[in-house]
Amino acid sequence: GESVGLHLPTLSVQEGDNSIINCAYSNSASDYFIWYKQESGKGPQFIIDIRSNMDKRQGQRVTVLLNKTVKHLSLQIAATQPGDSAVYFCAEKGVRRNYGQNFVFGPGTRLSVLP
Amino acid sequence: KAGVTQTPRYLIKTRGQQVTLSCSPISGHRSVSWYQQTPGQGLQFLFEYFSETQRNKGNFPGRFSGRQFSNSRSEMNVSTLELGDSALYLCASSLVGRGGTEAFFGQGTRLTVV
């Protein structure tokens, strides 16, 4: 399978602060991106998505920013809470066609919220 | 609405054996994808089924196979198990056939090969 990296970056933030998690993607033809949250012992949980015709999308306490020029995606979490502690993955739809649900996942970032 | 259900949750197998994992998608979802998650390689796409047909396949050996039934339930099979097959196997279902929609994941099956 594809190698998506061996090291899991960690981000530690104080409760109540804002968090920014970054992701670089490789396929310039990717047109759909998702952020997932994975807690220990659980499957990935959808947070927010964005299509390539947008550069920003907001949800409840979360914002995703897409910079296609540098192939960069970020997830901003406002007022981070202890329940936000998890591993966060970005995923891109990695095939240059309209059909198919085969996502390419980033290596993930572990978010640790400090009391 | 019930989520994606994977069975079993945990499995221990011996090298050389084969294993079958099951996934029941969210009702109405016709696309089912399988992923392997390991600490070293992260989340990697195995294959996707839509309307009982394999639509996409990742870069895994032929020992990994799957199928989808008319009710959209899916199974994946791994034959001649190797130690390196130990992983969390995740199933995801999606509502529509067209790419570019969110995928909902199950809790996974933790496979340990000894």
mmCIF file of C-alpha atoms in Angstrom:
data_model
loop_
_atom_site.group_PDB
_atom_site.id
_atom_site.type_symbol
_atom_site.label_atom_id
_atom_site.label_comp_id
_atom_site.label_asym_id
_atom_site.label_seq_id
_atom_site.Cartn_x
_atom_site.Cartn_y
_atom_site.Cartn_z
ATOM 1 C CA GLY A 1 0.000 0.000 0.000
ATOM 2 C CA GLU A 2 0.943 3.664 -0.201
ATOM 3 C CA SER A 3 3.210 5.001 2.462
ATOM 4 C CA VAL A 4 1.620 7.870 4.298
ATOM 5 C CA GLY A 5 4.332 8.481 6.855
ATOM 6 C CA LEU A 6 5.616 6.845 10.005
ATOM 7 C CA HIS A 7 5.546 9.706 12.489
ATOM 8 C CA LEU A 8 2.477 11.094 14.167
ATOM 9 C CA PRO A 9 2.828 14.822 14.907
ATOM 10 C CA THR A 10 1.426 15.959 18.223
ATOM 11 C CA LEU A 11 -0.216 19.247 19.053
ATOM 12 C CA SER A 12 -0.798 20.241 22.669
ATOM 13 C CA VAL A 13 -3.120 23.132 23.442
ATOM 14 C CA GLN A 14 -4.641 24.627 26.551
ATOM 15 C CA GLU A 15 -8.332 24.126 27.090
ATOM 16 C CA GLY A 16 -10.168 27.121 25.696
ATOM 17 C CA ASP A 17 -7.482 28.046 23.175
ATOM 18 C CA ASN A 18 -7.872 27.665 19.434
ATOM 19 C CA SER A 19 -6.216 24.737 17.652
ATOM 20 C CA ILE A 20 -4.869 24.652 14.131
ATOM 21 C CA ILE A 21 -4.061 21.327 12.534
ATOM 22 C CA ASN A 22 -2.318 21.301 9.183
ATOM 23 C CA CYS A 23 -2.185 18.853 6.330
ATOM 24 C CA ALA A 24 -0.274 18.810 3.055
ATOM 25 C CA TYR A 25 -1.768 16.795 0.233
ATOM 26 C CA SER A 26 -0.032 15.488 -2.830
ATOM 27 C CA ASN A 27 -2.536 15.161 -5.646
ATOM 28 C CA SER A 28 -3.174 18.457 -7.410
ATOM 29 C CA ALA A 29 -6.208 16.907 -9.083
ATOM 30 C CA SER A 30 -7.935 16.091 -5.788
ATOM 31 C CA ASP A 31 -11.252 17.857 -5.648
ATOM 32 C CA TYR A 32 -12.752 16.804 -2.362
ATOM 33 C CA PHE A 33 -11.300 16.828 1.142
ATOM 34 C CA ILE A 34 -12.497 15.668 4.532
ATOM 35 C CA TRP A 35 -11.280 16.025 8.083
ATOM 36 C CA TYR A 36 -11.852 13.070 10.369
ATOM 37 C CA LYS A 37 -11.455 12.697 14.107
ATOM 38 C CA GLN A 38 -10.488 9.343 15.577
ATOM 39 C CA GLU A 39 -10.714 8.603 19.271
ATOM 40 C CA SER A 40 -9.017 5.640 20.844
ATOM 41 C CA GLY A 41 -10.777 2.387 20.015
ATOM 42 C CA LYS A 42 -13.161 3.982 17.544
ATOM 43 C CA GLY A 43 -13.400 4.441 13.814
ATOM 44 C CA PRO A 44 -12.797 7.836 12.186
ATOM 45 C CA GLN A 45 -15.648 10.287 12.642
ATOM 46 C CA PHE A 46 -16.519 12.891 10.009
ATOM 47 C CA ILE A 47 -15.917 16.486 11.091
ATOM 48 C CA ILE A 48 -16.142 18.685 8.025
ATOM 49 C CA ASP A 49 -15.538 18.566 4.305
ATOM 50 C CA ILE A 50 -14.666 21.008 1.545
ATOM 51 C CA ARG A 51 -14.660 20.902 -2.230
ATOM 52 C CA SER A 52 -11.914 22.323 -4.384
ATOM 53 C CA ASN A 53 -14.105 25.176 -5.642
ATOM 54 C CA MET A 54 -14.075 26.638 -2.132
ATOM 55 C CA ASP A 55 -11.268 27.936 0.053
ATOM 56 C CA LYS A 56 -13.064 28.081 3.377
ATOM 57 C CA ARG A 57 -15.913 26.323 5.067
ATOM 58 C CA GLN A 58 -17.228 26.693 8.587
ATOM 59 C CA GLY A 59 -19.015 24.317 10.877
ATOM 60 C CA GLN A 60 -19.793 24.317 14.545
ATOM 61 C CA ARG A 61 -16.544 25.427 16.237
ATOM 62 C CA VAL A 62 -14.558 24.166 13.248
ATOM 63 C CA THR A 63 -13.274 25.839 10.097
ATOM 64 C CA VAL A 64 -11.478 24.205 7.203
ATOM 65 C CA LEU A 65 -9.201 26.227 4.948
ATOM 66 C CA LEU A 66 -8.001 25.011 1.570
ATOM 67 C CA ASN A 67 -5.041 26.487 -0.282
ATOM 68 C CA LYS A 68 -4.839 24.766 -3.644
ATOM 69 C CA THR A 69 -1.799 26.742 -4.730
ATOM 70 C CA VAL A 70 0.406 25.107 -2.130
ATOM 71 C CA LYS A 71 -1.765 22.003 -1.676
ATOM 72 C CA HIS A 72 -2.434 22.700 1.963
ATOM 73 C CA LEU A 73 -5.422 22.041 4.154
ATOM 74 C CA SER A 74 -5.980 23.191 7.718
ATOM 75 C CA LEU A 75 -8.528 22.537 10.427
ATOM 76 C CA GLN A 76 -9.192 25.209 13.004
ATOM 77 C CA ILE A 77 -10.984 24.292 16.218
ATOM 78 C CA ALA A 78 -12.271 27.176 18.293
ATOM 79 C CA ALA A 79 -12.300 27.064 22.084
ATOM 80 C CA THR A 80 -10.734 23.619 22.247
ATOM 81 C CA GLN A 81 -12.314 21.281 24.790
ATOM 82 C CA PRO A 82 -11.022 18.106 26.478
ATOM 83 C CA GLY A 83 -13.387 16.094 24.302
ATOM 84 C CA ASP A 84 -11.480 17.308 21.248
ATOM 85 C CA SER A 85 -8.466 15.207 22.251
ATOM 86 C CA ALA A 86 -8.043 12.666 19.463
ATOM 87 C CA VAL A 87 -6.108 11.951 16.281
ATOM 88 C CA TYR A 88 -7.174 14.085 13.348
ATOM 89 C CA PHE A 89 -6.802 12.940 9.754
ATOM 90 C CA CYS A 90 -7.196 14.812 6.532
ATOM 91 C CA ALA A 91 -8.339 12.793 3.545
ATOM 92 C CA GLU A 92 -8.391 13.603 -0.142
ATOM 93 C CA LYS A 93 -10.255 11.892 -2.893
ATOM 94 C CA GLY A 94 -7.300 10.554 -4.750
ATOM 95 C CA VAL A 95 -8.592 9.473 -8.148
ATOM 96 C CA ARG A 96 -9.048 11.740 -11.125
ATOM 97 C CA ARG A 97 -12.550 10.701 -11.887
ATOM 98 C CA ASN A 98 -15.959 11.437 -10.556
ATOM 99 C CA TYR A 99 -16.790 8.028 -9.260
ATOM 100 C CA GLY A 100 -15.328 6.160 -6.389
ATOM 101 C CA GLN A 101 -14.900 6.622 -2.685
ATOM 102 C CA ASN A 102 -11.202 5.830 -2.375
ATOM 103 C CA PHE A 103 -9.674 8.365 -0.060
ATOM 104 C CA VAL A 104 -5.988 8.962 0.571
ATOM 105 C CA PHE A 105 -5.390 9.753 4.208
ATOM 106 C CA GLY A 106 -2.689 11.875 5.758
ATOM 107 C CA PRO A 107 -0.589 10.481 8.630
ATOM 108 C CA GLY A 108 -2.732 12.139 11.278
ATOM 109 C CA THR A 109 -2.060 14.635 14.056
ATOM 110 C CA ARG A 110 -2.619 13.839 17.708
ATOM 111 C CA LEU A 111 -4.337 16.703 19.508
ATOM 112 C CA SER A 112 -3.861 16.778 23.254
ATOM 113 C CA VAL A 113 -5.920 19.260 25.245
ATOM 114 C CA LEU A 114 -4.319 20.359 28.511
ATOM 115 C CA PRO A 115 -6.501 21.333 31.478
ATOM 116 C CA LYS B 1 -30.453 5.463 12.267
ATOM 117 C CA ALA B 2 -27.952 2.679 12.853
ATOM 118 C CA GLY B 3 -24.363 3.361 11.911
ATOM 119 C CA VAL B 4 -21.895 1.162 10.088
ATOM 120 C CA THR B 5 -21.585 -2.171 11.864
ATOM 121 C CA GLN B 6 -18.493 -4.331 11.630
ATOM 122 C CA THR B 7 -18.148 -7.829 12.988
ATOM 123 C CA PRO B 8 -16.318 -9.225 14.744
ATOM 124 C CA ARG B 9 -14.691 -6.439 16.772
ATOM 125 C CA TYR B 10 -11.640 -8.498 17.640
ATOM 126 C CA LEU B 11 -10.059 -11.509 16.012
ATOM 127 C CA ILE B 12 -6.939 -13.555 16.611
ATOM 128 C CA LYS B 13 -5.681 -15.809 13.829
ATOM 129 C CA THR B 14 -2.611 -17.879 13.126
ATOM 130 C CA ARG B 15 -0.244 -17.336 10.222
ATOM 131 C CA GLY B 16 -1.409 -19.157 7.135
ATOM 132 C CA GLN B 17 -5.059 -19.112 8.077
ATOM 133 C CA GLN B 18 -7.702 -17.092 6.308
ATOM 134 C CA VAL B 19 -10.187 -14.639 7.759
ATOM 135 C CA THR B 20 -13.488 -13.077 6.718
ATOM 136 C CA LEU B 21 -14.651 -9.742 8.080
ATOM 137 C CA SER B 22 -18.149 -8.386 7.729
ATOM 138 C CA CYS B 23 -19.550 -4.897 7.279
ATOM 139 C CA SER B 24 -23.157 -3.740 7.294
ATOM 140 C CA PRO B 25 -23.442 -0.218 5.872
ATOM 141 C CA ILE B 26 -25.871 2.458 6.899
ATOM 142 C CA SER B 27 -29.299 1.705 5.498
ATOM 143 C CA GLY B 28 -29.592 3.106 1.996
ATOM 144 C CA HIS B 29 -25.846 3.389 1.442
ATOM 145 C CA ARG B 30 -24.675 1.513 -1.625
ATOM 146 C CA SER B 31 -20.953 2.240 -1.542
ATOM 147 C CA VAL B 32 -18.765 0.316 0.877
ATOM 148 C CA SER B 33 -15.024 0.873 1.165
ATOM 149 C CA TRP B 34 -12.436 -0.991 3.189
ATOM 150 C CA TYR B 35 -9.297 0.432 4.764
ATOM 151 C CA GLN B 36 -6.384 -1.015 6.689
ATOM 152 C CA GLN B 37 -4.988 0.998 9.573
ATOM 153 C CA THR B 38 -1.581 0.281 11.109
ATOM 154 C CA PRO B 39 0.709 2.457 13.259
ATOM 155 C CA GLY B 40 3.424 2.348 10.633
ATOM 156 C CA GLN B 41 1.457 2.891 7.434
ATOM 157 C CA GLY B 42 -1.584 4.786 8.649
ATOM 158 C CA LEU B 43 -4.915 4.430 6.893
ATOM 159 C CA GLN B 44 -4.665 2.773 3.504
ATOM 160 C CA PHE B 45 -7.409 2.130 1.000
ATOM 161 C CA LEU B 46 -8.061 -1.520 0.176
ATOM 162 C CA PHE B 47 -11.061 -1.528 -2.173
ATOM 163 C CA GLU B 48 -14.505 -0.131 -2.755
ATOM 164 C CA TYR B 49 -17.707 -1.862 -3.767
ATOM 165 C CA PHE B 50 -20.758 -0.303 -5.291
ATOM 166 C CA SER B 51 -23.822 -2.214 -6.411
ATOM 167 C CA GLU B 52 -22.065 -5.545 -5.876
ATOM 168 C CA THR B 53 -19.152 -4.563 -8.133
ATOM 169 C CA GLN B 54 -15.623 -3.683 -7.145
ATOM 170 C CA ARG B 55 -15.168 -0.144 -8.372
ATOM 171 C CA ASN B 56 -11.726 0.753 -7.056
ATOM 172 C CA LYS B 57 -8.802 -1.169 -5.657
ATOM 173 C CA GLY B 58 -5.778 -0.096 -3.681
ATOM 174 C CA ASN B 59 -2.242 -1.457 -3.830
ATOM 175 C CA PHE B 60 -2.659 -4.624 -1.825
ATOM 176 C CA PRO B 61 -1.780 -8.196 -2.836
ATOM 177 C CA GLY B 62 -4.346 -10.572 -4.205
ATOM 178 C CA ARG B 63 -4.636 -12.257 -0.807
ATOM 179 C CA PHE B 64 -6.986 -9.416 0.051
ATOM 180 C CA SER B 65 -10.369 -9.726 -1.589
ATOM 181 C CA GLY B 66 -13.908 -8.664 -0.976
ATOM 182 C CA ARG B 67 -17.439 -8.830 -2.157
ATOM 183 C CA GLN B 68 -20.716 -7.052 -1.756
ATOM 184 C CA PHE B 69 -24.166 -8.557 -1.543
ATOM 185 C CA SER B 70 -27.432 -7.301 -2.980
ATOM 186 C CA ASN B 71 -28.360 -5.763 0.376
ATOM 187 C CA SER B 72 -25.078 -3.757 0.246
ATOM 188 C CA ARG B 73 -23.511 -5.722 3.077
ATOM 189 C CA SER B 74 -19.880 -6.412 2.357
ATOM 190 C CA GLU B 75 -17.257 -8.919 3.371
ATOM 191 C CA MET B 76 -13.528 -8.850 3.002
ATOM 192 C CA ASN B 77 -11.340 -11.900 3.039
ATOM 193 C CA VAL B 78 -7.652 -12.258 3.688
ATOM 194 C CA SER B 79 -6.090 -15.580 2.782
ATOM 195 C CA THR B 80 -2.768 -17.018 3.908
ATOM 196 C CA LEU B 81 -2.431 -14.567 6.748
ATOM 197 C CA GLU B 82 0.924 -13.005 7.513
ATOM 198 C CA LEU B 83 2.091 -11.333 10.701
ATOM 199 C CA GLY B 84 2.092 -8.002 8.871
ATOM 200 C CA ASP B 85 -1.634 -8.281 8.277
ATOM 201 C CA SER B 86 -2.242 -7.454 11.927
ATOM 202 C CA ALA B 87 -4.169 -4.207 11.796
ATOM 203 C CA LEU B 88 -7.431 -2.439 12.376
ATOM 204 C CA TYR B 89 -9.669 -3.021 9.364
ATOM 205 C CA LEU B 90 -12.181 -0.276 8.813
ATOM 206 C CA CYS B 91 -15.254 -0.251 6.668
ATOM 207 C CA ALA B 92 -16.868 2.963 5.435
ATOM 208 C CA SER B 93 -20.185 3.459 3.711
ATOM 209 C CA SER B 94 -21.417 6.299 1.528
ATOM 210 C CA LEU B 95 -24.849 7.272 0.354
ATOM 211 C CA VAL B 96 -24.401 7.994 -3.307
ATOM 212 C CA GLY B 97 -22.438 6.387 -6.059
ATOM 213 C CA ARG B 98 -20.751 9.546 -7.242
ATOM 214 C CA GLY B 99 -17.435 10.317 -5.566
ATOM 215 C CA GLY B 100 -17.074 13.315 -3.364
ATOM 216 C CA THR B 101 -19.358 12.569 -0.501
ATOM 217 C CA GLU B 102 -18.558 11.856 3.098
ATOM 218 C CA ALA B 103 -17.828 8.328 4.160
ATOM 219 C CA PHE B 104 -19.073 7.017 7.492
ATOM 220 C CA PHE B 105 -16.806 4.579 9.288
ATOM 221 C CA GLY B 106 -17.534 1.637 11.494
ATOM 222 C CA GLN B 107 -15.578 0.904 14.659
ATOM 223 C CA GLY B 108 -13.371 -1.540 12.874
ATOM 224 C CA THR B 109 -12.217 -5.112 13.354
ATOM 225 C CA ARG B 110 -8.955 -5.509 15.193
ATOM 226 C CA LEU B 111 -7.135 -8.456 13.603
ATOM 227 C CA THR B 112 -4.124 -9.938 15.321
ATOM 228 C CA VAL B 113 -2.078 -12.556 13.477
ATOM 229 C CA VAL B 114 0.168 -14.707 15.661
#
